PDB file of C-alpha atoms in Angstrom:
ATOM      1  CA  UNK O  18      10.258 -21.363 -29.960  1.00 66.00           C
ATOM      2  CA  UNK O  19       7.032 -22.426 -30.909  1.00 69.00           C
ATOM      3  CA  UNK O  20       6.483 -22.882 -34.703  1.00 69.00           C
ATOM      4  CA  UNK O  21       5.618 -20.199 -36.435  1.00 70.00           C
ATOM      5  CA  UNK O  22       6.292 -17.441 -33.626  1.00 76.00           C
ATOM      6  CA  UNK O  23       7.824 -14.781 -35.871  1.00 83.00           C
ATOM      7  CA  UNK O  24       8.914 -12.635 -32.664  1.00 88.00           C
ATOM      8  CA  UNK O  25      12.207 -13.381 -30.124  1.00 91.00           C
ATOM      9  CA  UNK O  26      10.413 -11.945 -26.535  1.00 92.00           C
ATOM     10  CA  UNK O  27      12.434 -10.883 -24.273  1.00 93.00           C
ATOM     11  CA  UNK O  28      11.787  -9.671 -19.976  1.00 94.00           C
ATOM     12  CA  UNK O  29      14.039  -7.842 -18.449  1.00 92.00           C
ATOM     13  CA  UNK O  30      14.109  -8.332 -14.324  1.00 91.00           C
ATOM     14  CA  UNK O  31      16.300  -8.783 -11.662  1.00 91.00           C
ATOM     15  CA  UNK O  32      15.972 -12.950 -10.947  1.00 94.00           C
ATOM     16  CA  UNK O  33      13.942 -15.752 -12.432  1.00 94.00           C
ATOM     17  CA  UNK O  34      11.463 -15.316  -9.396  1.00 95.00           C
ATOM     18  CA  UNK O  35      10.576 -11.681 -10.363  1.00 93.00           C
ATOM     19  CA  UNK O  36      10.019 -12.781 -14.428  1.00 93.00           C
ATOM     20  CA  UNK O  37       7.950 -15.143 -13.666  1.00 93.00           C
ATOM     21  CA  UNK O  38       5.904 -13.307 -11.168  1.00 94.00           C
ATOM     22  CA  UNK O  39       6.134 -10.520 -12.934  1.00 94.00           C
ATOM     23  CA  UNK O  40       2.342  -8.578 -14.444  1.00 94.00           C
ATOM     24  CA  UNK O  41       4.415  -8.570 -17.806  1.00 93.00           C
ATOM     25  CA  UNK O  42       4.670 -12.606 -17.655  1.00 94.00           C
ATOM     26  CA  UNK O  43       1.205 -12.734 -16.620  1.00 93.00           C
ATOM     27  CA  UNK O  44      -0.043 -10.945 -19.551  1.00 90.00           C
ATOM     28  CA  UNK O  45       1.073 -13.458 -22.044  1.00 88.00           C
ATOM     29  CA  UNK O  46       1.313 -16.352 -20.119  1.00 87.00           C
ATOM     30  CA  UNK O  47      -1.749 -18.056 -21.806  1.00 83.00           C
ATOM     31  CA  UNK O  48      -0.190 -16.947 -25.296  1.00 84.00           C
ATOM     32  CA  UNK O  49       2.159 -20.396 -27.056  1.00 80.00           C
ATOM     33  CA  UNK O  50       4.997 -18.481 -27.160  1.00 85.00           C
ATOM     34  CA  UNK O  51       8.631 -18.529 -25.419  1.00 89.00           C
ATOM     35  CA  UNK O  52      10.364 -15.606 -23.057  1.00 92.00           C
ATOM     36  CA  UNK O  53      13.667 -14.752 -22.751  1.00 93.00           C
ATOM     37  CA  UNK O  54      14.767 -13.724 -19.348  1.00 94.00           C
ATOM     38  CA  UNK O  55      17.352 -11.314 -18.687  1.00 93.00           C
ATOM     39  CA  UNK O  56      18.890 -10.491 -15.529  1.00 92.00           C
ATOM     40  CA  UNK O  57      21.170  -7.546 -16.126  1.00 89.00           C
ATOM     41  CA  UNK O  58      20.424  -3.992 -17.338  1.00 84.00           C
ATOM     42  CA  UNK O  59      22.863  -4.411 -20.191  1.00 87.00           C
ATOM     43  CA  UNK O  60      21.384  -7.481 -21.682  1.00 89.00           C
ATOM     44  CA  UNK O  61      18.466  -5.257 -22.267  1.00 88.00           C
ATOM     45  CA  UNK O  62      20.596  -2.951 -23.778  1.00 88.00           C
ATOM     46  CA  UNK O  63      22.183  -5.063 -25.903  1.00 91.00           C
ATOM     47  CA  UNK O  64      18.704  -6.615 -26.918  1.00 89.00           C
ATOM     48  CA  UNK O  65      17.311  -3.299 -27.768  1.00 86.00           C
ATOM     49  CA  UNK O  66      20.549  -2.502 -30.177  1.00 88.00           C
ATOM     50  CA  UNK O  67      20.279  -5.704 -31.307  1.00 88.00           C
ATOM     51  CA  UNK O  68      16.618  -5.392 -33.040  1.00 86.00           C
ATOM     52  CA  UNK O  69      16.642  -8.527 -35.235  1.00 88.00           C
ATOM     53  CA  UNK O  70      18.216 -12.247 -34.844  1.00 89.00           C
ATOM     54  CA  UNK O  71      17.754 -14.911 -37.554  1.00 86.00           C
ATOM     55  CA  UNK O  72      15.183 -12.671 -39.701  1.00 86.00           C
ATOM     56  CA  UNK O  73      13.061 -12.776 -36.234  1.00 89.00           C
ATOM     57  CA  UNK O  74      12.234  -9.800 -34.543  1.00 89.00           C
ATOM     58  CA  UNK O  75      13.583  -9.341 -30.651  1.00 92.00           C
ATOM     59  CA  UNK O  76      10.757  -7.610 -28.865  1.00 91.00           C
ATOM     60  CA  UNK O  77      10.169  -6.899 -25.312  1.00 92.00           C
ATOM     61  CA  UNK O  78       7.165  -8.247 -23.488  1.00 92.00           C
ATOM     62  CA  UNK O  79       6.294  -4.882 -22.253  1.00 92.00           C
ATOM     63  CA  UNK O  80       6.516  -3.661 -25.859  1.00 88.00           C
ATOM     64  CA  UNK O  81       4.154  -6.341 -27.635  1.00 87.00           C
ATOM     65  CA  UNK O  82       1.825  -5.696 -24.928  1.00 87.00           C
ATOM     66  CA  UNK O  83       1.540  -1.730 -26.176  1.00 85.00           C
ATOM     67  CA  UNK O  84       1.678  -2.890 -29.637  1.00 84.00           C
ATOM     68  CA  UNK O  85      -1.008  -5.209 -28.874  1.00 81.00           C
ATOM     69  CA  UNK O  86      -4.781  -4.204 -29.680  1.00 74.00           C
ATOM     70  CA  UNK O  87      -6.855  -5.345 -27.204  1.00 73.00           C
ATOM     71  CA  UNK O  88     -10.825  -4.507 -26.858  1.00 60.00           C
ATOM     72  CA  UNK O  89     -10.061  -2.660 -23.061  1.00 54.00           C
ATOM     73  CA  UNK O  90     -13.678  -2.550 -22.164  1.00 52.00           C
ATOM     74  CA  UNK O  91     -15.323  -4.604 -19.291  1.00 47.00           C
ATOM     75  CA  UNK O  92     -17.694  -6.886 -19.974  1.00 51.00           C
ATOM     76  CA  UNK O  93     -20.863  -7.777 -18.258  1.00 48.00           C
ATOM     77  CA  UNK O  94     -20.950 -11.448 -18.885  1.00 55.00           C
ATOM     78  CA  UNK O  95     -17.894 -12.028 -16.318  1.00 70.00           C
ATOM     79  CA  UNK O  96     -19.573 -12.253 -13.045  1.00 73.00           C
ATOM     80  CA  UNK O  97     -16.044 -11.721 -11.175  1.00 83.00           C
ATOM     81  CA  UNK O  98     -15.687  -8.449 -13.308  1.00 90.00           C
ATOM     82  CA  UNK O  99     -17.326  -4.934 -12.597  1.00 93.00           C
ATOM     83  CA  UNK O 100     -20.114  -3.662 -14.350  1.00 93.00           C
ATOM     84  CA  UNK O 101     -18.981  -1.643 -17.887  1.00 91.00           C
ATOM     85  CA  UNK O 102     -20.522   1.213 -16.607  1.00 94.00           C
ATOM     86  CA  UNK O 103     -18.640   0.825 -12.915  1.00 95.00           C
ATOM     87  CA  UNK O 104     -15.525   0.061 -14.760  1.00 95.00           C
ATOM     88  CA  UNK O 105     -15.592   3.146 -16.990  1.00 95.00           C
ATOM     89  CA  UNK O 106     -16.439   5.379 -13.978  1.00 96.00           C
ATOM     90  CA  UNK O 107     -13.589   3.967 -12.003  1.00 97.00           C
ATOM     91  CA  UNK O 108     -11.049   4.730 -14.516  1.00 97.00           C
ATOM     92  CA  UNK O 109     -12.069   8.495 -15.353  1.00 97.00           C
ATOM     93  CA  UNK O 110     -12.060   8.586 -11.043  1.00 97.00           C
ATOM     94  CA  UNK O 111      -8.558   7.264 -11.138  1.00 97.00           C
ATOM     95  CA  UNK O 112      -7.255   9.278 -13.972  1.00 97.00           C
ATOM     96  CA  UNK O 113      -8.618  12.303 -12.056  1.00 97.00           C
ATOM     97  CA  UNK O 114      -7.010  11.120  -9.066  1.00 96.00           C
ATOM     98  CA  UNK O 115      -3.629  10.317 -10.479  1.00 96.00           C
ATOM     99  CA  UNK O 116      -3.423  13.427 -12.223  1.00 94.00           C
ATOM    100  CA  UNK O 117      -0.487  14.232 -14.168  1.00 93.00           C
ATOM    101  CA  UNK O 118       0.987  11.031 -13.278  1.00 94.00           C
ATOM    102  CA  UNK O 119      -0.813   8.913 -15.327  1.00 96.00           C
ATOM    103  CA  UNK O 120      -1.145   9.544 -18.903  1.00 95.00           C
ATOM    104  CA  UNK O 121      -4.336   7.575 -19.069  1.00 96.00           C
ATOM    105  CA  UNK O 122      -6.377   4.704 -17.201  1.00 97.00           C
ATOM    106  CA  UNK O 123      -7.796   1.978 -18.799  1.00 95.00           C
ATOM    107  CA  UNK O 124      -9.356  -1.783 -18.567  1.00 95.00           C
ATOM    108  CA  UNK O 125      -7.420  -4.778 -19.135  1.00 94.00           C
ATOM    109  CA  UNK O 126      -8.747  -8.455 -19.230  1.00 92.00           C
ATOM    110  CA  UNK O 127      -4.643  -9.415 -19.620  1.00 92.00           C
ATOM    111  CA  UNK O 128      -4.343 -10.004 -16.271  1.00 93.00           C
ATOM    112  CA  UNK O 129      -5.545 -12.260 -13.611  1.00 91.00           C
ATOM    113  CA  UNK O 130      -3.451 -12.137 -10.536  1.00 94.00           C
ATOM    114  CA  UNK O 131      -2.397  -8.572 -10.218  1.00 96.00           C
ATOM    115  CA  UNK O 132      -4.543  -5.587  -9.590  1.00 97.00           C
ATOM    116  CA  UNK O 133      -2.441  -3.568 -12.445  1.00 97.00           C
ATOM    117  CA  UNK O 134      -0.072  -2.854 -14.497  1.00 96.00           C
ATOM    118  CA  UNK O 135       2.059   0.361 -16.172  1.00 96.00           C
ATOM    119  CA  UNK O 136       2.878   0.592 -19.741  1.00 94.00           C
ATOM    120  CA  UNK O 137       4.748   3.100 -21.716  1.00 92.00           C
ATOM    121  CA  UNK O 138       6.145   3.013 -25.491  1.00 87.00           C
ATOM    122  CA  UNK O 139       9.472   1.784 -25.072  1.00 86.00           C
ATOM    123  CA  UNK O 140       9.990   0.418 -21.384  1.00 89.00           C
ATOM    124  CA  UNK O 141      13.419  -0.596 -22.113  1.00 87.00           C
ATOM    125  CA  UNK O 142      14.097   2.937 -22.900  1.00 86.00           C
ATOM    126  CA  UNK O 143      12.704   4.509 -19.982  1.00 88.00           C
ATOM    127  CA  UNK O 144      14.204   2.295 -17.257  1.00 88.00           C
ATOM    128  CA  UNK O 145      17.745   2.844 -19.369  1.00 86.00           C
ATOM    129  CA  UNK O 146      16.719   6.495 -18.591  1.00 85.00           C
ATOM    130  CA  UNK O 147      15.603   6.058 -15.041  1.00 85.00           C
ATOM    131  CA  UNK O 148      18.876   4.746 -14.251  1.00 84.00           C
ATOM    132  CA  UNK O 149      20.931   7.164 -15.746  1.00 84.00           C
ATOM    133  CA  UNK O 150      19.384  10.789 -16.366  1.00 82.00           C
ATOM    134  CA  UNK O 151      16.562  11.246 -13.570  1.00 79.00           C
ATOM    135  CA  UNK O 152      18.404  12.547 -10.764  1.00 78.00           C
ATOM    136  CA  UNK O 153      17.758  15.964 -10.347  1.00 76.00           C
ATOM    137  CA  UNK O 154      14.863  16.273 -12.809  1.00 82.00           C
ATOM    138  CA  UNK O 155      11.333  16.858 -10.589  1.00 80.00           C
ATOM    139  CA  UNK O 156       8.595  14.141 -10.012  1.00 76.00           C
ATOM    140  CA  UNK O 157       6.223  16.223 -12.064  1.00 77.00           C
ATOM    141  CA  UNK O 158       8.517  16.003 -15.038  1.00 85.00           C
ATOM    142  CA  UNK O 159       9.751  12.927 -14.587  1.00 86.00           C
ATOM    143  CA  UNK O 160       5.976  11.680 -15.301  1.00 89.00           C
ATOM    144  CA  UNK O 161       5.789  13.878 -18.384  1.00 89.00           C
ATOM    145  CA  UNK O 162       8.660  12.187 -19.895  1.00 89.00           C
ATOM    146  CA  UNK O 163       7.618   8.239 -19.291  1.00 91.00           C
ATOM    147  CA  UNK O 164       3.745   9.094 -19.612  1.00 92.00           C
ATOM    148  CA  UNK O 165       2.671   5.780 -18.625  1.00 95.00           C
ATOM    149  CA  UNK O 166      -1.178   4.265 -18.982  1.00 95.00           C
ATOM    150  CA  UNK O 167      -2.133   2.349 -15.980  1.00 97.00           C
ATOM    151  CA  UNK O 168      -4.026  -0.763 -16.765  1.00 97.00           C
ATOM    152  CA  UNK O 169      -6.206  -1.975 -14.388  1.00 97.00           C
ATOM    153  CA  UNK O 170      -7.717  -5.886 -13.924  1.00 96.00           C
ATOM    154  CA  UNK O 171     -11.472  -5.431 -13.292  1.00 96.00           C
ATOM    155  CA  UNK O 172     -11.858  -8.758 -11.925  1.00 95.00           C
ATOM    156  CA  UNK O 173      -9.073  -7.970  -8.758  1.00 96.00           C
ATOM    157  CA  UNK O 174     -10.204  -7.664  -5.195  1.00 95.00           C
ATOM    158  CA  UNK O 175      -8.446  -4.416  -4.560  1.00 96.00           C
ATOM    159  CA  UNK O 176      -9.391  -2.768  -7.890  1.00 97.00           C
ATOM    160  CA  UNK O 177     -13.827  -3.629  -6.725  1.00 96.00           C
ATOM    161  CA  UNK O 178     -13.117  -2.934  -3.359  1.00 96.00           C
ATOM    162  CA  UNK O 179     -11.787   0.982  -4.970  1.00 96.00           C
ATOM    163  CA  UNK O 180     -14.682   1.380  -7.105  1.00 96.00           C
ATOM    164  CA  UNK O 181     -17.101   1.015  -3.963  1.00 94.00           C
ATOM    165  CA  UNK O 182     -14.682   2.753  -1.391  1.00 94.00           C
ATOM    166  CA  UNK O 183     -14.607   5.732  -3.100  1.00 94.00           C
ATOM    167  CA  UNK O 184     -17.810   7.021  -2.492  1.00 92.00           C
ATOM    168  CA  UNK O 185     -17.322   5.818   1.290  1.00 92.00           C
ATOM    169  CA  UNK O 186     -14.070   6.486   2.009  1.00 91.00           C
ATOM    170  CA  UNK O 187     -12.331   8.450  -0.264  1.00 93.00           C
ATOM    171  CA  UNK O 188      -9.016   9.650   1.105  1.00 93.00           C
ATOM    172  CA  UNK O 189      -8.240   5.655   1.448  1.00 93.00           C
ATOM    173  CA  UNK O 190      -9.702   4.872  -1.830  1.00 94.00           C
ATOM    174  CA  UNK O 191      -6.897   7.592  -3.014  1.00 95.00           C
ATOM    175  CA  UNK O 192      -4.201   6.622  -1.030  1.00 95.00           C
ATOM    176  CA  UNK O 193      -4.691   2.875  -2.146  1.00 95.00           C
ATOM    177  CA  UNK O 194      -4.800   4.250  -5.842  1.00 96.00           C
ATOM    178  CA  UNK O 195      -1.752   6.160  -5.384  1.00 95.00           C
ATOM    179  CA  UNK O 196      -0.108   3.307  -4.034  1.00 95.00           C
ATOM    180  CA  UNK O 197      -0.793   0.717  -6.333  1.00 96.00           C
ATOM    181  CA  UNK O 198       0.424   3.263  -9.388  1.00 96.00           C
ATOM    182  CA  UNK O 199       3.468   3.462  -7.310  1.00 95.00           C
ATOM    183  CA  UNK O 200       3.475  -0.399  -7.107  1.00 95.00           C
ATOM    184  CA  UNK O 201       2.902  -1.171 -10.710  1.00 95.00           C
ATOM    185  CA  UNK O 202       5.713   1.529 -11.453  1.00 94.00           C
ATOM    186  CA  UNK O 203       8.535  -0.554  -9.104  1.00 93.00           C
ATOM    187  CA  UNK O 204       7.127  -3.394 -10.852  1.00 92.00           C
ATOM    188  CA  UNK O 205       7.819  -1.613 -13.982  1.00 92.00           C
ATOM    189  CA  UNK O 206      11.543  -0.539 -13.129  1.00 90.00           C
ATOM    190  CA  UNK O 207      10.011   3.086 -13.622  1.00 90.00           C
ATOM    191  CA  UNK O 208      10.750   4.351  -9.860  1.00 87.00           C
ATOM    192  CA  UNK O 209      14.515   4.462  -8.735  1.00 79.00           C
ATOM    193  CA  UNK O 210      14.151   5.011  -4.576  1.00 81.00           C
ATOM    194  CA  UNK O 211      11.036   3.293  -3.214  1.00 83.00           C
ATOM    195  CA  UNK O 212      11.667   4.855  -0.162  1.00 86.00           C
ATOM    196  CA  UNK O 213       9.369   7.851  -1.637  1.00 82.00           C
ATOM    197  CA  UNK O 214       6.303   5.834  -0.948  1.00 88.00           C
ATOM    198  CA  UNK O 215       7.106   4.526   3.062  1.00 90.00           C
ATOM    199  CA  UNK O 216       5.164   7.848   4.320  1.00 89.00           C
ATOM    200  CA  UNK O 217       2.203   6.801   2.489  1.00 91.00           C
ATOM    201  CA  UNK O 218       2.117   2.923   3.494  1.00 90.00           C
ATOM    202  CA  UNK O 219       2.010   4.228   6.783  1.00 92.00           C
ATOM    203  CA  UNK O 220      -0.978   6.476   6.101  1.00 91.00           C
ATOM    204  CA  UNK O 221      -2.517   3.120   4.340  1.00 90.00           C
ATOM    205  CA  UNK O 222      -1.922   0.811   7.004  1.00 89.00           C
ATOM    206  CA  UNK O 223      -2.909   3.599   9.676  1.00 91.00           C
ATOM    207  CA  UNK O 224      -6.581   4.299   8.187  1.00 87.00           C
ATOM    208  CA  UNK O 225      -7.126   0.734   7.762  1.00 83.00           C
ATOM    209  CA  UNK O 226      -6.248  -0.332  11.354  1.00 86.00           C
ATOM    210  CA  UNK O 227      -8.377   2.561  12.635  1.00 83.00           C
ATOM    211  CA  UNK O 228     -11.482   0.034  11.498  1.00 70.00           C
ATOM    212  CA  UNK O 229     -10.468  -3.008  13.916  1.00 58.00           C
TER     213      UNK O 229
END
C-alpha cells in the first residue's frame, strides 16, 4: 500500500481481466491507491463483514465512488465534452426515458473509456441480494429496491451521439439509452440474467443497419 493510504480498497470481479477493464477501476485508476481484486462472491461477503483490518477501513471501490464528493457539472473548457447546458438537458431526458429504473442520472468526469457507470449505496450487499433473493420479485420492484444512479461520461462518443440523436431519431436514442443502462447494470453485477437484453439488442441492430 502507498504511504498515507487510510483504506484498504477492494473490487469484486469474476477475473483479473474484468477487474482491470471495469469502469469502477477506471474511476480510481488515476489515484495513487492500491486495489485488492476479489474473484469469488464469498470474498466480497467476508470483506463486507470485516470492515477493518490493521486499523484501516476495508472499503469497496464502488462505495468509495458513492461517498466521494464530486463536482458533477460539465465544464465548457473541455473541448471533447458536451457543453454544460446540453449535458444537463441530456441528464433530464435520460432520467425521463429510464423512468423508475434509475434513481437519478448525473454527469461524472471520473470515466474516460466507458460511457457510463451505475452506482448504488451498498454495491456488495446489492449484488448479494440479486444473487440470493431476486427470484420472484417483479422487475419494477427490483429497481425500487436497488435505486441505481446512472453516471454518464459527457466526453464519450456514445453519450454525445445520444444527445444529438434524441431529436433526430428519438426511438433509436431511447433504445440505446436503455441498452447503455442495462450494460452498466451488467458491469455492476446487478442483472442476474442478461438474456433479457437480447430483444432490444436486435432492435438496435435493425435500426442501425436500416441506414446502410
